[in-house]
Short mmCIF file of C-alpha atoms in Angstrom, two decimals:
data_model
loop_
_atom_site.label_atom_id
_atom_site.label_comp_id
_atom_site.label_asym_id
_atom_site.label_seq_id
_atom_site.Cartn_x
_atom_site.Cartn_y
_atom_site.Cartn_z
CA UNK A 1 64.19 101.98 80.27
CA UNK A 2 66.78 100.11 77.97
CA UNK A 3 69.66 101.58 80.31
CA UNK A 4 68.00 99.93 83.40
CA UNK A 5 67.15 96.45 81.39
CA UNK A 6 71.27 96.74 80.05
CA UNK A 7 71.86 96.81 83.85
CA UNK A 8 69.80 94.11 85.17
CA UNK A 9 70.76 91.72 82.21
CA UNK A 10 74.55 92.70 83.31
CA UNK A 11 73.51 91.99 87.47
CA UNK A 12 72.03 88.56 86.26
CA UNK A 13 75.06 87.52 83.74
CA UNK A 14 77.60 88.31 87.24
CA UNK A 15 75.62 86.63 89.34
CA UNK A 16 75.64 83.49 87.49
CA UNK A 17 79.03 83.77 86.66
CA UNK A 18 79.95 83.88 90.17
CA UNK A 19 77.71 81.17 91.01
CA UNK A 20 79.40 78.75 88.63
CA UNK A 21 82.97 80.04 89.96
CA UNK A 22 83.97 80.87 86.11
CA UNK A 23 84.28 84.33 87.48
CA UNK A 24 86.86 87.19 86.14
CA UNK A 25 88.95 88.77 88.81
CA UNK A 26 90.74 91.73 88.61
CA UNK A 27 93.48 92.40 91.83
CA UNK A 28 94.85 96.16 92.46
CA UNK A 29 96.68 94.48 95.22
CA UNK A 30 99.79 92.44 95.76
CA UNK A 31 98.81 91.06 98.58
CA UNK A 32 95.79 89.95 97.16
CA UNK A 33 96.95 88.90 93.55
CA UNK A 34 99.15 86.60 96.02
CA UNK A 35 96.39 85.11 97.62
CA UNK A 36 93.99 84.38 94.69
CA UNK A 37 97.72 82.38 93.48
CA UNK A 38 97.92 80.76 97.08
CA UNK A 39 94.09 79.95 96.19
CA UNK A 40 95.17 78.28 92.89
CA UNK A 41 92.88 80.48 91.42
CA UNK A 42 95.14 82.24 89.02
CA UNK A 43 93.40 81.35 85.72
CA UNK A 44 90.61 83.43 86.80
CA UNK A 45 92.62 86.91 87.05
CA UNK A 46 92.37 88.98 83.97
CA UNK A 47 94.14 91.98 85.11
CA UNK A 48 96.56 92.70 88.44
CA UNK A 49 97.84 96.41 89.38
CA UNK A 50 101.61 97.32 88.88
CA UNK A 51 102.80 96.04 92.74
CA UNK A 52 101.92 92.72 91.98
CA UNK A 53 103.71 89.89 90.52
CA UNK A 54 102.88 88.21 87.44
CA UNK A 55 101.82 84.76 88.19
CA UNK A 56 102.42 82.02 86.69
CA UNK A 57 99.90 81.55 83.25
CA UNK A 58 99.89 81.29 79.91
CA UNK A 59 99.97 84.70 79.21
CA UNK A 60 101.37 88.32 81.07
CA UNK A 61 98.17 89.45 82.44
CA UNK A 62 97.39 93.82 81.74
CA UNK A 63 97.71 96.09 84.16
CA UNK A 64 95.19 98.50 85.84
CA UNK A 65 98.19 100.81 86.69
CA UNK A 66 98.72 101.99 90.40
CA UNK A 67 96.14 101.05 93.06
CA UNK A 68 95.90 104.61 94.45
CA UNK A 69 95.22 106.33 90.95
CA UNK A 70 92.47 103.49 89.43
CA UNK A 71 89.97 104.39 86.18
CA UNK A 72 86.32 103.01 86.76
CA UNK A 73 85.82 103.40 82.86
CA UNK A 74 89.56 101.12 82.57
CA UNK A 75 88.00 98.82 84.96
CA UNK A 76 84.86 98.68 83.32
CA UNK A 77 86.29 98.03 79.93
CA UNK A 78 87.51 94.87 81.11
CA UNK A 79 84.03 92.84 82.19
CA UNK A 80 85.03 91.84 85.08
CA UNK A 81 82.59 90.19 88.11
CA UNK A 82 85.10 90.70 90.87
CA UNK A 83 87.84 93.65 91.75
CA UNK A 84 89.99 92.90 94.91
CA UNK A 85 92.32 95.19 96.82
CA UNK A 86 93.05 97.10 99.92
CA UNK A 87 91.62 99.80 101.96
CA UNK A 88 94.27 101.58 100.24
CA UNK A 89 92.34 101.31 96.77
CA UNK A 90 91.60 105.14 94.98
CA UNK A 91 90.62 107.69 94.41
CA UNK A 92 87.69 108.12 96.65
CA UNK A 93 85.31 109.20 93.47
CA UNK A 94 86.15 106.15 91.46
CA UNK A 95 85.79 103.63 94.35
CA UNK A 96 82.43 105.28 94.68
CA UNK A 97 81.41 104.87 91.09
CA UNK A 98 82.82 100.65 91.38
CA UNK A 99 80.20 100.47 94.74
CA UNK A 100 77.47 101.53 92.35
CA UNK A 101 78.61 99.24 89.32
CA UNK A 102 77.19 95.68 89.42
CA UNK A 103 80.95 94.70 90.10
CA UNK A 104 81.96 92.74 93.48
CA UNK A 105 84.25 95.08 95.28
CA UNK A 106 85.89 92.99 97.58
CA UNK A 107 88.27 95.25 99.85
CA UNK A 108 90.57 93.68 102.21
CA UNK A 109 92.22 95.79 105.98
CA UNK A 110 96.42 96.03 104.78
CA UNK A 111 97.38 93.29 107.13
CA UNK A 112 100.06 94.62 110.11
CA UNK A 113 99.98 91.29 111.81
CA UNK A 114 99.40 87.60 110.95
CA UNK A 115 95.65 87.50 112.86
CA UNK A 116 94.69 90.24 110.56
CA UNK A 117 96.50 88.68 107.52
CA UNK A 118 94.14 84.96 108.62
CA UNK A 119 91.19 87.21 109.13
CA UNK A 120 91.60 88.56 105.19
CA UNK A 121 92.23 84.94 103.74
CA UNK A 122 89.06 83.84 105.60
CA UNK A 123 87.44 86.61 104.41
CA UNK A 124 88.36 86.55 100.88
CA UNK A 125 87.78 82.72 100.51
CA UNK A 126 84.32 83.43 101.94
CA UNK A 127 83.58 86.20 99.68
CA UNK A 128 84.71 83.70 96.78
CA UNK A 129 82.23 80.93 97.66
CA UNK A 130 84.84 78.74 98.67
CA UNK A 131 86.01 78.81 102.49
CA UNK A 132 87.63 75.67 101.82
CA UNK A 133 90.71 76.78 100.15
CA UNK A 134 91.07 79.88 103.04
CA UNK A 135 91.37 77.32 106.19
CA UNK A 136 93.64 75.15 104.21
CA UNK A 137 95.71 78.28 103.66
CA UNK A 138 95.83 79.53 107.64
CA UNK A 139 96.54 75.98 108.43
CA UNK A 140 99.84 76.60 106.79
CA UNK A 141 100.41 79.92 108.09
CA UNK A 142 100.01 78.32 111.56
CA UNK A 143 102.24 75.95 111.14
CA UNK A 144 104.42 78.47 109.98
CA UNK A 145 104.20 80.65 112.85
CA UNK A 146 104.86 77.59 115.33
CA UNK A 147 108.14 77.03 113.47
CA UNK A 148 109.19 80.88 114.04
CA UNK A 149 108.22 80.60 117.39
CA UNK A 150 110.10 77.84 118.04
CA UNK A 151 113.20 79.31 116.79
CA UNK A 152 112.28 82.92 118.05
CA UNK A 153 115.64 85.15 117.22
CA UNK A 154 114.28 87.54 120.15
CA UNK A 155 118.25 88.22 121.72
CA UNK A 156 118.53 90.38 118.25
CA UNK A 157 118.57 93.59 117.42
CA UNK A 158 117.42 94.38 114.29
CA UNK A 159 117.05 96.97 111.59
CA UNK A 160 115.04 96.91 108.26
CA UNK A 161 116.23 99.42 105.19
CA UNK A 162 114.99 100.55 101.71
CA UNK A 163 118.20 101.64 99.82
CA UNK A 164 116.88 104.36 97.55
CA UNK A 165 119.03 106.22 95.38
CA UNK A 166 122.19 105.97 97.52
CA UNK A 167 120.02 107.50 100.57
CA UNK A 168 118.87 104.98 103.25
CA UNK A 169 115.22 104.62 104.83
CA UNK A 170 114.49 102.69 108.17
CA UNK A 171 111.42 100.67 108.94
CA UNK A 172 109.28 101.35 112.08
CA UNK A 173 106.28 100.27 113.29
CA UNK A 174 103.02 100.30 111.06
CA UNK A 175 105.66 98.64 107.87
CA UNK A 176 105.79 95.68 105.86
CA UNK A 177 109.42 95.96 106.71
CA UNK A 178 108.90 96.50 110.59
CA UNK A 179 105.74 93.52 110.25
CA UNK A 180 108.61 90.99 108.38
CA UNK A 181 111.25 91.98 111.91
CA UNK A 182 108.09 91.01 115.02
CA UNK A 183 107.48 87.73 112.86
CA UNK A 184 111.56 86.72 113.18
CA UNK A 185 111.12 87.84 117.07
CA UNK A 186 114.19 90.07 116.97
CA UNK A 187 113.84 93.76 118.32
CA UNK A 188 113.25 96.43 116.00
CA UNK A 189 115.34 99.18 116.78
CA UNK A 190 113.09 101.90 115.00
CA UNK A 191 111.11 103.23 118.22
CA UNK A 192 108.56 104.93 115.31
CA UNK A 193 106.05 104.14 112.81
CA UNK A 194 106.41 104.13 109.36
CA UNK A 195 109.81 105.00 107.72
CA UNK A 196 112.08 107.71 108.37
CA UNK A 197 115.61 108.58 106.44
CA UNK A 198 118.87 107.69 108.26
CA UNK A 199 122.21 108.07 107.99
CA UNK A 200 125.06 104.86 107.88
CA UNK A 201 127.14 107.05 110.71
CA UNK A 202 123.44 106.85 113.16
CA UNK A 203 122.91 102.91 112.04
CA UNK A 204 126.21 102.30 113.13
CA UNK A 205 125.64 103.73 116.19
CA UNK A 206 122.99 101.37 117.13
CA UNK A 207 124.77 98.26 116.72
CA UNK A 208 122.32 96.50 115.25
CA UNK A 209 123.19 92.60 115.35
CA UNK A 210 121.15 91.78 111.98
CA UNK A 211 120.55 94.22 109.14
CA UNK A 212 117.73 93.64 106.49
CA UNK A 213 117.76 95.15 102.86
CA UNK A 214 115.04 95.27 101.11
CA UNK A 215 116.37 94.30 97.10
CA UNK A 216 115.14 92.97 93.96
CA UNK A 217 118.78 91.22 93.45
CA UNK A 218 119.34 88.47 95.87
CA UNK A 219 122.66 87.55 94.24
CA UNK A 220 124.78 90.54 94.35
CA UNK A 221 122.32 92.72 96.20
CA UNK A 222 123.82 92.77 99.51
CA UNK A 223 127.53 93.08 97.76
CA UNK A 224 126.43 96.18 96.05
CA UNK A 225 124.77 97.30 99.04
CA UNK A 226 128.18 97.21 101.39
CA UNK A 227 130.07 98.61 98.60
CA UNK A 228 128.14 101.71 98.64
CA UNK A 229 127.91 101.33 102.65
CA UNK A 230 131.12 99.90 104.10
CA UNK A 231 130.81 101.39 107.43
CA UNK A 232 128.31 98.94 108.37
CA UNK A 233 131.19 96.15 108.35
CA UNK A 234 131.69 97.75 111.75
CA UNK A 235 127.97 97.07 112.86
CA UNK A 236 128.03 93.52 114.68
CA UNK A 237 125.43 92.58 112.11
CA UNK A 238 128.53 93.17 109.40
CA UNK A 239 130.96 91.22 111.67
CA UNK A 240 129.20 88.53 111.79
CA UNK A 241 127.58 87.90 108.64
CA UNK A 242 124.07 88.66 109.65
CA UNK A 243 123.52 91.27 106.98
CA UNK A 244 120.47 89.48 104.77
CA UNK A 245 118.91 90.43 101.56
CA UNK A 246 115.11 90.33 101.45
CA UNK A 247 112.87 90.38 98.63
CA UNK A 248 111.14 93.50 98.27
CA UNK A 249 108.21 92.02 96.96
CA UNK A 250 107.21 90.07 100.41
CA UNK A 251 106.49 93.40 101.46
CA UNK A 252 105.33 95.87 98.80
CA UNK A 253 101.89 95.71 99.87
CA UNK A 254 103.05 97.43 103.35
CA UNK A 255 102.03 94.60 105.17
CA UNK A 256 102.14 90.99 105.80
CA UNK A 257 101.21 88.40 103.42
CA UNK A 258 101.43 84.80 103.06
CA UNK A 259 105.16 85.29 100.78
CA UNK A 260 106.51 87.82 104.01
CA UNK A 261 105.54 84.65 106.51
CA UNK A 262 108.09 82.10 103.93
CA UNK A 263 110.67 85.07 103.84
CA UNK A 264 110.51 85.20 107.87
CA UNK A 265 111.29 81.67 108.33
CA UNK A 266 113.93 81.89 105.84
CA UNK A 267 115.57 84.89 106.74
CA UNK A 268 115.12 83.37 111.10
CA UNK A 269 116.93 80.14 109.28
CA UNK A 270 119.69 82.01 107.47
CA UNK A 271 120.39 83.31 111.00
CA UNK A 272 120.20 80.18 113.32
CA UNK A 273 122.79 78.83 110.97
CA UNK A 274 125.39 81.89 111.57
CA UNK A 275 124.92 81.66 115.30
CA UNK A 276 125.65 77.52 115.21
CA UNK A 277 128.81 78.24 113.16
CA UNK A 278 130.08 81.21 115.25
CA UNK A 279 129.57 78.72 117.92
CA UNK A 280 131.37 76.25 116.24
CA UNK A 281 134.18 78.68 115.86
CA UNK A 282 134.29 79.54 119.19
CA UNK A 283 134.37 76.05 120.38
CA UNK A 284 137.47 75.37 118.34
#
């Protein structure tokens, strides 16, 4: 009798706690920690899972560890009203146990292309009580998306690589890295899903005319990078500069999100600006 009157009181405490939007979140996504910051509603996380990035408050928020391997009882310990993440979210038992908890389990489809990265905005700012802030948000992503469009790098050939201890991994379909390649409009050369290993003697044998590394060192990444590859030089991506460095974060959720959309259009202007000066060149 007291156990079931300890769980109502806790039900009616959550409900009005989400009702007056003073609500504790905890994200075991990246993707979604980056939303609830796109939201401005940062000051209401109290824990994120290890892919995320630490926004921007007063304090390092704790970590729930990996979003595969979660503890109900961690989760628990930490009150909160919400918990946001992906299909991904495990193991199957504890997910179970969080269903039957008074917590909100808000769980969000790993987003392979921008309609299904709007769909989980709308989604999540409807599940928050506040729809507003989500069709502010795909108004930018549209807007966005025109910009890409309109500057479409579809005449190139590209490739997308994880550099992991000294051995290289390509993206294909079904990958953040493959996702970040469609929204530039180039070709992805990886005719499979997921990732698969590759050698520099095969990727030079596609001539691929960009080349994107995935680093956590946008300074010296690439450098590094050619050092330990130099046979890409002869790639016409290496002979003509088009060899970018992309944060790995954009893309550690293994799909879109809103960050992947800014790295696009960065990454499409980094190369309209190498095909006007090789066109300068050639003018001369």
């Amino acid at each position: 009798m007291i156990r079931q009157l300890l769980f109502a009181l806790t039900l009616t405490l959550s409900a009005v706690s989400f009702a007056a939007g003073n609500q504790r979140i905890i994200s075991a996504d990246s993707g979604s920690t980056e939303l609830l910051v796109a939201f401005g509603l940062q000051d209401q996380l109290i824990a994120i899972d290890v892919t995320s990035t630490q926004p921007d408050t007063d304090n390092p928020l704790p970590s729930i560890g990996y979003h595969r391997n979660l503890s109900a009882e961690g989760i628990m310990s930490m009150n909160p009203d919400i918990l946001i993440g992906s299909n991904h979210m495990g193991p199957d038992h504890v997910i179970k146990q969080l269903k039957q908890s008074p917590v909100k389990l808000i769980q969000l489809p790993v987003a392979h292309t921008t309609e299904q990265l709007n769909q989980n905005i709308h989604t999540l700012a409807q599940q928050l009580g506040q729809p507003h802030l989500g069709n502010s948000l795909i108004e930018e992503n549209k807007k966005t998306l025109q910009q890409l469009q309109a500057q479409s790098l579809q005449q190139e050939n590209a490739v997308f690589l994880l550099s992991m201890d000294s051995k290289l991994r390509m993206a294909g379909r079904k990958t953040g890295g493959g996702a970040l390649i469609a929204l530039t409009g180039a070709q992805n050369l990886a005719d499979y899903d997921n990732y698969r290993s590759i050698s520099v003697e095969a990727l030079v044998a596609m001539q691929p005319s960009i080349i994107l590394v995935s680093t956590r060192d946008p300074q010296d990444g690439i450098r590094k990078f050619l050092d330990s590859n130099p046979l890409l030089k002869h790639t016409p991506a290496g002979q003509h500069g088009k060899i970018y460095a992309v944060d790995g974060r954009t893309i550690v959720s293994g799909g879109l999100s809103v960050s992947a959309l800014a790295e696009a259009k960065r990454l499409s202007d980094k190369a309209q600006a190498s095909a006007s000066l090789a066109d300068a060149k050639h003018q001369e």
